[in-house]
Coordinates of C-alpha atoms and ligand atoms in Angstrom, one line a residue:
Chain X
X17 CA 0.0 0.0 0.0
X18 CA 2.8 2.5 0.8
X19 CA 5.5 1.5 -1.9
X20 CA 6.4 5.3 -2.3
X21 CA 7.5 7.7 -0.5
X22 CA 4.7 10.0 1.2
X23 CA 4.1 13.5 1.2
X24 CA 1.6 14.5 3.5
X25 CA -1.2 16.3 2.4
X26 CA -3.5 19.0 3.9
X27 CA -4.1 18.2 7.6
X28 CA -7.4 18.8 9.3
X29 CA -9.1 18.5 12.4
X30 CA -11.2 15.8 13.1
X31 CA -14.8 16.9 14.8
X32 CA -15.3 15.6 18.2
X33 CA -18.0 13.7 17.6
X34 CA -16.0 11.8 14.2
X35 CA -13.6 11.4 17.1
X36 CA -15.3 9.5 19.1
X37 CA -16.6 7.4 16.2
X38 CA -13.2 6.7 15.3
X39 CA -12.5 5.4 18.7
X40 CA -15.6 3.5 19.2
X41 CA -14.5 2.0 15.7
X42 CA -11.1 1.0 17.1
X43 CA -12.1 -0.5 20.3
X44 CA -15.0 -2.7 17.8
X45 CA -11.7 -3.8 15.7
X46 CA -9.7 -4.4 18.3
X47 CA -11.7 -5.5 21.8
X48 CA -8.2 -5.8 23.5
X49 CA -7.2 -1.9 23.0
X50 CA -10.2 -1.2 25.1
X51 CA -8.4 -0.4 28.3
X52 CA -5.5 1.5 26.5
X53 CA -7.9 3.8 24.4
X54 CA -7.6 6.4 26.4
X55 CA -3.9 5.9 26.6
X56 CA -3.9 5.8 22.4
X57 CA -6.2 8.3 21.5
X58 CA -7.1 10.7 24.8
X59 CA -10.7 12.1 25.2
X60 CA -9.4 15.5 25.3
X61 CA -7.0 15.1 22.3
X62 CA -7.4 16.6 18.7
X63 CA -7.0 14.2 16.4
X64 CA -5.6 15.4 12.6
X65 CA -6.8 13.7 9.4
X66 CA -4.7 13.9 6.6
X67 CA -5.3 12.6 3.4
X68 CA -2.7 10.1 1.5
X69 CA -2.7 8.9 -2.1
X70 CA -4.1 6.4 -3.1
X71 CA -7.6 7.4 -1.0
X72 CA -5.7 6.1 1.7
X73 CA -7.2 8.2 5.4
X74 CA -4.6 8.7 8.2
X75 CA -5.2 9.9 11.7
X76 CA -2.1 11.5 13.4
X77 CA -2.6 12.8 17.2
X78 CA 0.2 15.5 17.8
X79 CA 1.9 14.6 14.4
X80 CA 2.6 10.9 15.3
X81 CA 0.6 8.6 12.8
X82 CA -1.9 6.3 15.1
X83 CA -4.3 4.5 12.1
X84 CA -4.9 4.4 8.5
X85 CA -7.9 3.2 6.7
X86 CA -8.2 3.1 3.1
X87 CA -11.1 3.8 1.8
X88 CA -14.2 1.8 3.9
X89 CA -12.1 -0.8 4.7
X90 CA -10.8 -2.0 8.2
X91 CA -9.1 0.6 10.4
X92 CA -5.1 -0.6 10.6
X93 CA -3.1 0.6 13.6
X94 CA 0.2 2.3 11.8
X95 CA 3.0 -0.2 13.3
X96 CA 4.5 1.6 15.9
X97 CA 1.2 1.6 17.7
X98 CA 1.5 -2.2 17.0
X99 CA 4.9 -2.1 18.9
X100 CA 3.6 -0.4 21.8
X101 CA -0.1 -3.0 22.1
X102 CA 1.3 -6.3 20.6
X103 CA -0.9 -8.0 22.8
X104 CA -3.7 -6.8 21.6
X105 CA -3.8 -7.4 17.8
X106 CA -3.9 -11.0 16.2
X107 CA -1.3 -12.2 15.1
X108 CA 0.8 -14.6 12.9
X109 CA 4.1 -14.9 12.0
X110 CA 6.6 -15.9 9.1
X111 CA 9.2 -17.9 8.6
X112 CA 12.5 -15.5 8.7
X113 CA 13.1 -16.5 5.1
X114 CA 10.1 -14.1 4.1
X115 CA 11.2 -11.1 6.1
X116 CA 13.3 -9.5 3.2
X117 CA 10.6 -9.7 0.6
X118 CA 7.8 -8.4 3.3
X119 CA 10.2 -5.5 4.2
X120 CA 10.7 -4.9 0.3
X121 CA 7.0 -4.3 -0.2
X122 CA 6.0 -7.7 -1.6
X123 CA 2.8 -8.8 -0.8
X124 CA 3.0 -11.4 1.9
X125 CA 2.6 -15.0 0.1
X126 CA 1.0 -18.1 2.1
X127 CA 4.2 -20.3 2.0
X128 CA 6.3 -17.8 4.6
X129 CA 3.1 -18.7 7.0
X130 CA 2.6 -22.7 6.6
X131 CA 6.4 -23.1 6.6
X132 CA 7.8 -24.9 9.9
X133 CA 9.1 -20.6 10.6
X134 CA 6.0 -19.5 9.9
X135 CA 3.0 -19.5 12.7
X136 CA -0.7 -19.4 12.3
X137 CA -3.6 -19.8 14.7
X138 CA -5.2 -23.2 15.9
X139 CA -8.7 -23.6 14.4
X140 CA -10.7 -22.0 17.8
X141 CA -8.8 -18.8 16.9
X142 CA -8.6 -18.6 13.0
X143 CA -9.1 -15.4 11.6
X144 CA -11.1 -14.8 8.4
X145 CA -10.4 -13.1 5.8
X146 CA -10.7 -9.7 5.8
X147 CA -9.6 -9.6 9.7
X148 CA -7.2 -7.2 10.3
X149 CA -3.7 -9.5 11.3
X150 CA -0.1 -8.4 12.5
X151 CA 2.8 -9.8 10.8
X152 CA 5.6 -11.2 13.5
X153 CA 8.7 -12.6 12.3
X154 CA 10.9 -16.0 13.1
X155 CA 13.5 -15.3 15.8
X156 CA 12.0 -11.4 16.1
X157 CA 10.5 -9.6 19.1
X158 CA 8.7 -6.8 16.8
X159 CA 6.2 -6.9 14.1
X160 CA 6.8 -6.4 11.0
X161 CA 4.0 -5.9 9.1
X162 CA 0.2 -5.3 9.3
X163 CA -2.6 -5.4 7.2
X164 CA -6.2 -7.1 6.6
X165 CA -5.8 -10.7 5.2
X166 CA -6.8 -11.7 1.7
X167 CA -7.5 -15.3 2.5
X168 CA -8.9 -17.0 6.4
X169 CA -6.0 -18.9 8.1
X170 CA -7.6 -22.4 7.9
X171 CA -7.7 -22.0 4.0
X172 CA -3.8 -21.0 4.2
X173 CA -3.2 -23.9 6.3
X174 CA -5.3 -26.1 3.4
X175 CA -4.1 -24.3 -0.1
X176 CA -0.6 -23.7 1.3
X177 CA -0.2 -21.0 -1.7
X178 CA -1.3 -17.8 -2.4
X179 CA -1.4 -13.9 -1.4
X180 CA -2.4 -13.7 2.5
X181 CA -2.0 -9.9 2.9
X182 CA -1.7 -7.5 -0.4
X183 CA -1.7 -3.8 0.4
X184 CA -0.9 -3.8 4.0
X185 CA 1.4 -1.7 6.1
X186 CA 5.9 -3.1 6.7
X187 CA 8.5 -1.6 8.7
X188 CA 10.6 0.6 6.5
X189 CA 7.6 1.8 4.1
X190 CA 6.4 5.0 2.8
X191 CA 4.1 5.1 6.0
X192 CA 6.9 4.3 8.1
X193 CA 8.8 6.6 7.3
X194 CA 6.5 9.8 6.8
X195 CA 7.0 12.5 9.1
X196 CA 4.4 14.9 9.5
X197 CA 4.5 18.7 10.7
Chain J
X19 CA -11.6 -1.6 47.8
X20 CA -7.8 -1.9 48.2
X21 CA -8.2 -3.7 45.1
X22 CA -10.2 -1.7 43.3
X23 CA -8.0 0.9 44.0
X24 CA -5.0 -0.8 42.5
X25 CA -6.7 -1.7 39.7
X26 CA -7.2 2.0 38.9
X27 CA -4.1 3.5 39.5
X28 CA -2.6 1.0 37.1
X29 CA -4.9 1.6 34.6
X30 CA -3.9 5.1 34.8
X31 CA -0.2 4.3 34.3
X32 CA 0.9 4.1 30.6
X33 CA 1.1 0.2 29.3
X34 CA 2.6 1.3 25.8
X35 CA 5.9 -0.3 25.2
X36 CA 8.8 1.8 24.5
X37 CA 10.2 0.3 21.7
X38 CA 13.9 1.6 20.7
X39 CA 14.2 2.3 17.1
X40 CA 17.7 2.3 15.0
X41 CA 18.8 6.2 14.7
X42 CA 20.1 5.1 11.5
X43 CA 17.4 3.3 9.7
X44 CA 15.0 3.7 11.8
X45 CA 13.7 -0.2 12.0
X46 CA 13.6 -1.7 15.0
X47 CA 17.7 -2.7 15.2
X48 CA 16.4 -6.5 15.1
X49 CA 15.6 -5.6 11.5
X50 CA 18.9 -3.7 10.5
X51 CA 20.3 -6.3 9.0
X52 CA 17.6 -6.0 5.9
X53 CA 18.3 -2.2 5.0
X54 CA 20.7 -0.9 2.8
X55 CA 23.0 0.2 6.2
X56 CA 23.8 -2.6 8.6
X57 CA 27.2 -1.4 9.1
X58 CA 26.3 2.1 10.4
X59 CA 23.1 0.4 12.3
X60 CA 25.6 -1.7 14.2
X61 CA 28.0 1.0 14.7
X62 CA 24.9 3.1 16.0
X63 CA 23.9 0.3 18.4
X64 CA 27.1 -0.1 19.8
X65 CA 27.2 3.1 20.8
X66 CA 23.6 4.2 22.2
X67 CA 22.5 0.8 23.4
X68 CA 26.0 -1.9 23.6
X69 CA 23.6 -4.0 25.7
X70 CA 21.3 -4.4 23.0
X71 CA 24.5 -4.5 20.4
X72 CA 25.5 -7.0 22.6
X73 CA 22.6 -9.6 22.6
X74 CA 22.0 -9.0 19.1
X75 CA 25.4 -9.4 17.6
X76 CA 26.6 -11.6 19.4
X77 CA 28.3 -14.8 17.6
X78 CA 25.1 -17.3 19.0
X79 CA 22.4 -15.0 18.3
X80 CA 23.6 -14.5 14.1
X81 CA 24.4 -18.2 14.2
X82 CA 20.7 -18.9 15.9
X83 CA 19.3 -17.0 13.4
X84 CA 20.8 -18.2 10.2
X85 CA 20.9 -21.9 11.3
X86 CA 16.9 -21.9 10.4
X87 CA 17.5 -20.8 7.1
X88 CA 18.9 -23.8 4.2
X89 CA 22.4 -22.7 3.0
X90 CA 21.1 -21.8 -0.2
X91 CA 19.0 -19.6 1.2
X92 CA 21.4 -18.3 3.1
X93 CA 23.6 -17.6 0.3
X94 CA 20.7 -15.7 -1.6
X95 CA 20.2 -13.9 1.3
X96 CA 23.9 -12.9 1.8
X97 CA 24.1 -11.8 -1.6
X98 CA 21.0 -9.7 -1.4
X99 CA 22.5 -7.7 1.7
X100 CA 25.5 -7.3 -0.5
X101 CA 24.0 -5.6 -3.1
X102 CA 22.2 -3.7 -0.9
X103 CA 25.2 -2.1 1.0
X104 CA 27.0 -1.7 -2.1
X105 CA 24.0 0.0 -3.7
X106 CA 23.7 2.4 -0.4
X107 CA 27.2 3.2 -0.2
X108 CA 27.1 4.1 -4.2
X109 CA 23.8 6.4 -3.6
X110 CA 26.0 7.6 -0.5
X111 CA 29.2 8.5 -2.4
X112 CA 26.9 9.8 -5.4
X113 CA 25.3 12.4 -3.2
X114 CA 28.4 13.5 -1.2
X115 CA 30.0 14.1 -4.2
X116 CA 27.0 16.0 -5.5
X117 CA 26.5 18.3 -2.7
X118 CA 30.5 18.9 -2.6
X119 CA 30.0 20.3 -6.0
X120 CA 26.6 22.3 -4.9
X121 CA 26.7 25.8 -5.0
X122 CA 24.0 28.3 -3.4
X123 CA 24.0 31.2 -4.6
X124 CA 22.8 34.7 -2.5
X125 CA 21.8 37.2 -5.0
X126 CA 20.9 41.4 -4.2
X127 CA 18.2 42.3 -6.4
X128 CA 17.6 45.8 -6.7
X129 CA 13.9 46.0 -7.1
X130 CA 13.4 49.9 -7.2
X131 CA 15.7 52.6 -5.7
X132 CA 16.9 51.4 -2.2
X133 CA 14.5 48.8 -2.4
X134 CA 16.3 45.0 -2.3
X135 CA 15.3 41.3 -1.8
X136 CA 17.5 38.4 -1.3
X137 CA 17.0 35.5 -3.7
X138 CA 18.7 32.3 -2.3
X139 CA 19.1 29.6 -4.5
X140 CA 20.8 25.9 -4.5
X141 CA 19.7 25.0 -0.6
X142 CA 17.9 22.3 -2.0
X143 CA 20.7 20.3 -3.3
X144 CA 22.1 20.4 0.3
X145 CA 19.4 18.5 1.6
X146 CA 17.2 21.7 3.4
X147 CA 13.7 22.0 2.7
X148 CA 13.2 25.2 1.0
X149 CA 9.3 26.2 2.6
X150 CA 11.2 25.5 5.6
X151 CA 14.3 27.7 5.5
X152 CA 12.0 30.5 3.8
X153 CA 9.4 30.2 6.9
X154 CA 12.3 30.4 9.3
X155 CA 14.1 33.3 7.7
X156 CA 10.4 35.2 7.5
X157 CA 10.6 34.9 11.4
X158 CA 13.9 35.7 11.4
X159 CA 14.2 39.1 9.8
X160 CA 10.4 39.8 10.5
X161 CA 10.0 40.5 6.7
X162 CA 8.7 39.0 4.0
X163 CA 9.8 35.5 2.4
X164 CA 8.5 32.8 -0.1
X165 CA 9.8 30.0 -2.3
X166 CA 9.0 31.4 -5.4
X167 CA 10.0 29.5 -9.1
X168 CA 12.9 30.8 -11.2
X169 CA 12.3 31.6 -15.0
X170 CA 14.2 28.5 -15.2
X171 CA 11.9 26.5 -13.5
X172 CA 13.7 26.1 -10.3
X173 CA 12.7 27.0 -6.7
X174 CA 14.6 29.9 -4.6
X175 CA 14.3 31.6 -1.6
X176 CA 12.9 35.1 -1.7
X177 CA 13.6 37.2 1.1
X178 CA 12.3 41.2 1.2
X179 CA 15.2 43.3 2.1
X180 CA 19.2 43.1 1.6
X181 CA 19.8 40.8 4.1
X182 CA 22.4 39.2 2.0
X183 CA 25.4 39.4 4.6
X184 CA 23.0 37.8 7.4
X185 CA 21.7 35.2 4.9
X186 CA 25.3 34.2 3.7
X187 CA 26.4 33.8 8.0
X188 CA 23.6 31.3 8.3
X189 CA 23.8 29.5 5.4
X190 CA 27.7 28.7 6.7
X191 CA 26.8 28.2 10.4
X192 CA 23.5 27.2 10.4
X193 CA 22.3 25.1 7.0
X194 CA 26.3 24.4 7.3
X195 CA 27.2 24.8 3.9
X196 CA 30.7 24.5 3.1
X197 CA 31.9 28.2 3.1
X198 CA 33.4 27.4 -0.8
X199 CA 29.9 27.0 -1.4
X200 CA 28.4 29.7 -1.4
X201 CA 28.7 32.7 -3.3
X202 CA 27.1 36.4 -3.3
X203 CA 26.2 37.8 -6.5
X204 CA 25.0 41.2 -6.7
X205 CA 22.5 42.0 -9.2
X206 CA 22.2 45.3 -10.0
X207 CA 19.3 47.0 -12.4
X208 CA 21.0 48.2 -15.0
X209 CA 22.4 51.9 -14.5
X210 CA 21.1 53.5 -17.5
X211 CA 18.1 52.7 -16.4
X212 CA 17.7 54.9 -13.7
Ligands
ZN24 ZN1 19.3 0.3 11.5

């Protein structure tokens, strides 16, 4: 999704009240960020919006990027919000083979997840597709990518082939690296 | 009630986890090893964080992690991080040499009679955003000052007012600029003229 280097665009204030729809939103996404919303995004705070190509929306609090949501799809945490909540996002994990192309900006194939490095959820907890997943990495503490999944984890697990996550969010992206002021 | 109580002032604390970033790639330093700058990155570590150098460079930790991988992927992978430094240090030398041969230039432009503005050009080559520089400068000398486009199609500074002999001090000692760099031109309306 961010391939390219970003330039921000106009920046604006989000309203109160689309505020607190944004959080509400979030804490629906993500039931575990419940008791740190008001650690991520405080009541009194003034949220920016700020538009990015590719009709991409991102929400910055005091210039530091929090979510992104392009177009009506799922609300993604930008990854350094990842790195402060891990425990509260699901997630799976490659093999460490896969970690240079996912860090190039490939879209994230099945294989680096059914690989003996690679880590997906038992059946009780299988995500679907079009849940929002985190990307950890064989033999690494920190994610390294997120995005919404292109295929449910059981299917993976069957086909063994395929995209899982096209268009998401990797350490070292145009996202990543934007700074906003 | 003691426990309630607990329970509240921790949920007041912060639970984010600080999460130390490399100050040269800015990945978390577990991932340095993929960019285009591992040597600086470890370098970098060593310096602000040796403990984390330490348990990440360390000779079990590499051989941990590259014992998972099949030699031949190992070998692809070694020559990928190859290219990538050498492409980095190429882009690295490229620029260096670029901005060595940069010049700005500060010019006085005689608008009317005793009336002057400052066009700065070339910043941009030496990596300073011009809106930036032009906003600060405004501040600065409480006057007037845009980026404005050259007839040739490039950007400049524009700053109301001769305030070339300030302008050149901070483009030296502030922007750092090497001194060689930078040259005043004056540019006078033609004499005849007036
Ligand atoms: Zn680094």
């Amino acid at each position: 999704m961010f391939k390219k280097e970003i330039t921000a665009g106009a920046k604006s204030k989000v309203k109160s009240s689309v505020q607190r729809g944004i959080r509400t939103k979030v804490v629906e996404t993500y039931p575990l960020l419940a008791p740190h919303i008001d650690e991520i995004i405080p009541k009194k705070s003034q949220l920016d919006l700020l538009k990015l190509p590719d009709r991409v929306s991102l929400y910055a609090l005091n210039n530091e990027p929090l979510f992104w949501q392009h177009m009506d799809d799922a609300i993604v945490p930008h990854l350094r919000v990842v790195h402060q909540f891990p425990h509260c996002f699901s997630r799976i994990g490659i093999d460490r083979g896969a970690i240079r192309f996912v860090l190039s900006g490939a879209a994230l194939m099945v294989p680096g997840l059914t690989s003996a490095g690679g880590q997906l959820p038992e059946p009780e907890g299988q995500l679907k597709e079009g849940d929002v997943a985190v990307i950890m990495a064989e033999g690494k503490e920190e994610a390294c990518m997120v995005g919404q999944l292109k295929m449910g984890t059981e299917d993976m697990k069957e086909k063994k082939k395929g995209v899982a996550i096209d268009g998401g969010h990797c350490l070292g992206d145009g996202l990543w690296k934007m700074s906003i002021d | 009630m003691a426990e309630t109580a607990t329970q509240d002032a921790a949920s007041t604390e912060p639970q984010a986890r600080h999460v130390v970033y490399c100050g040269v790639c800015s990945l978390p330093p577990e991932y340095c090893e993929f960019g285009g700058t591992a040597k600086k990155c470890k370098e970098w570590l060593e310096k602000k964080h040796p403990d984390m150098h330490e348990k990440l460079y360390s000779e079990e930790a590499i051989e941990a992690s590259l014992s998972t991988l099949s030699l031949d992927a190992r070998k692809r992978a070694e020559k990928d991080s190859a290219k990538k430094e050498a492409k980095a240090a190429a882009a690295e030398a490229r620029d260096a040499e670029r901005k060595a041969e940069a010049m700005v230039y500060i010019k006085r432009v005689e608008r009317n009679k005793r009336k002057y503005v400052t066009a700065v050009s070339g910043l941009e080559e030496h990596g300073h955003d011009l809106k930036k520089v032009a906003k600060d400068w405004g501040k600065k000398f409480a006057t007037g000052s845009s980026v404005t486009k050259t007839a040739s199609g490039t950007d400049e500074i524009v700053v109301q007012g001769d305030n070339s002999d300030d302008i050149f001090d901070i483009v030296v000692d502030v922007l750092k600029v090497p001194e060689d760099n930078v040259e005043c031109i004056e540019d006078k309306k033609k004499k005849s003229a007036g």
